[in-house]
Amino acid sequence: MDRLKLSLRYALLVAPIVLTTGNALGRDDGRYANSPLKPWFDSLRSHLGPCCSDADGFAVSDPDWESHDGHYRVRLDGQWVDVPDEAVITEPNRAGRTMVWPVKTAFGIAIRCFMPGSMI
């Protein structure tokens, strides 16, 4: 019985770590290896850390993001998610389109990086 309790305690300690970090791993599969913007995407950082690359982020259509009073939010998986100010990339957007780098955790969707587009 003590062995079972020890196993359950270990599982409860390890589970939050696995659940919060498992989806945060990069997934650059080489699709953009020949893109002239690849080095720039790879160097992008927000105050929350590196964005990883364009393979980890995706473009957001204008109806799926908005700005209000200097703050952003995006619609991901059908729900609006507030973009933390620390996640906003402030350097010029060389890609021209709005991009977001979400991280799915056990607690929901977090935004690692956000790069606003032109909203034309």
C-alpha positions in Angstrom: 0.0 0.0 0.0 2.9 2.4 0.8 4.3 1.7 -2.7 1.0 2.7 -4.3 0.8 6.0 -2.2 4.4 6.8 -3.2 3.6 6.2 -6.9 0.5 8.4 -6.7 2.5 11.2 -5.0 5.2 11.0 -7.7 2.6 11.1 -10.5 0.9 14.2 -8.9 4.2 16.0 -8.7 5.3 15.2 -12.2 2.0 15.6 -14.0 1.9 19.5 -13.8 5.4 19.7 -15.2 4.6 17.4 -18.1 1.2 19.1 -18.9 2.6 22.6 -18.9 5.8 22.0 -20.9 4.8 19.3 -23.3 3.1 21.6 -25.9 5.7 24.4 -25.6 8.3 22.5 -27.6 9.3 23.9 -31.0 8.1 22.1 -34.0 10.2 23.5 -36.9 10.0 20.7 -39.4 12.1 22.4 -42.1 9.2 23.8 -44.3 10.7 27.3 -44.2 14.3 26.4 -44.4 14.8 28.3 -47.7 12.7 31.3 -46.8 14.7 34.6 -46.9 12.9 35.6 -43.7 13.9 32.5 -41.7 16.9 34.1 -39.9 14.7 37.0 -38.9 11.9 34.8 -37.7 14.3 32.7 -35.7 15.7 35.8 -34.0 12.3 37.2 -32.9 11.8 37.7 -29.2 9.2 39.1 -26.9 9.9 40.0 -23.2 8.6 36.5 -22.5 11.4 34.8 -24.5 12.2 33.7 -28.0 9.2 33.1 -30.4 11.1 30.1 -31.9 10.3 30.5 -35.6 7.6 31.1 -38.2 6.9 27.4 -38.1 5.7 27.8 -34.5 3.5 30.8 -35.1 0.7 31.3 -37.5 -0.9 34.2 -39.3 -4.1 35.7 -37.9 -6.8 37.2 -40.1 -7.9 40.8 -39.4 -11.3 39.7 -38.0 -9.5 37.5 -35.5 -7.5 40.1 -33.7 -8.1 43.6 -32.4 -6.6 46.5 -30.6 -8.2 48.6 -27.9 -6.6 51.2 -25.7 -3.1 50.0 -26.7 -3.8 46.3 -25.8 -4.4 43.4 -28.2 -6.5 40.3 -28.2 -6.8 37.4 -30.6 -9.4 34.8 -31.3 -7.9 31.3 -31.0 -9.9 28.1 -31.1 -13.1 30.2 -31.0 -12.3 32.2 -27.9 -10.8 35.6 -27.4 -7.5 35.6 -25.6 -5.9 38.8 -24.2 -2.3 39.3 -25.4 0.0 40.2 -22.5 1.9 43.4 -23.1 5.1 41.5 -22.6 4.3 39.2 -25.6 4.0 42.0 -28.1 6.9 42.2 -30.6 7.7 45.9 -31.1 10.2 45.8 -33.9 9.0 46.4 -37.5 6.9 43.5 -39.0 8.9 42.3 -42.0 6.4 39.6 -42.8 3.6 42.2 -43.1 0.9 39.9 -41.6 -0.3 39.6 -38.0 1.2 36.6 -36.3 0.7 34.9 -33.0 2.7 32.2 -31.2 0.3 30.5 -28.8 1.3 27.9 -26.2 -1.4 25.4 -25.1 -1.0 24.4 -21.4 -3.2 22.5 -19.0 -4.5 25.9 -17.9 -5.6 27.1 -21.3 -3.9 29.1 -24.1 -1.1 31.5 -23.4 0.5 33.9 -25.9 4.3 33.7 -26.1 4.7 36.3 -28.9 2.3 38.5 -30.9 3.3 40.6 -33.9 0.6 43.0 -35.1 0.0 43.5 -38.8 -1.3 46.4 -40.8 -5.0 45.9 -40.1 -5.9 47.2 -43.6 
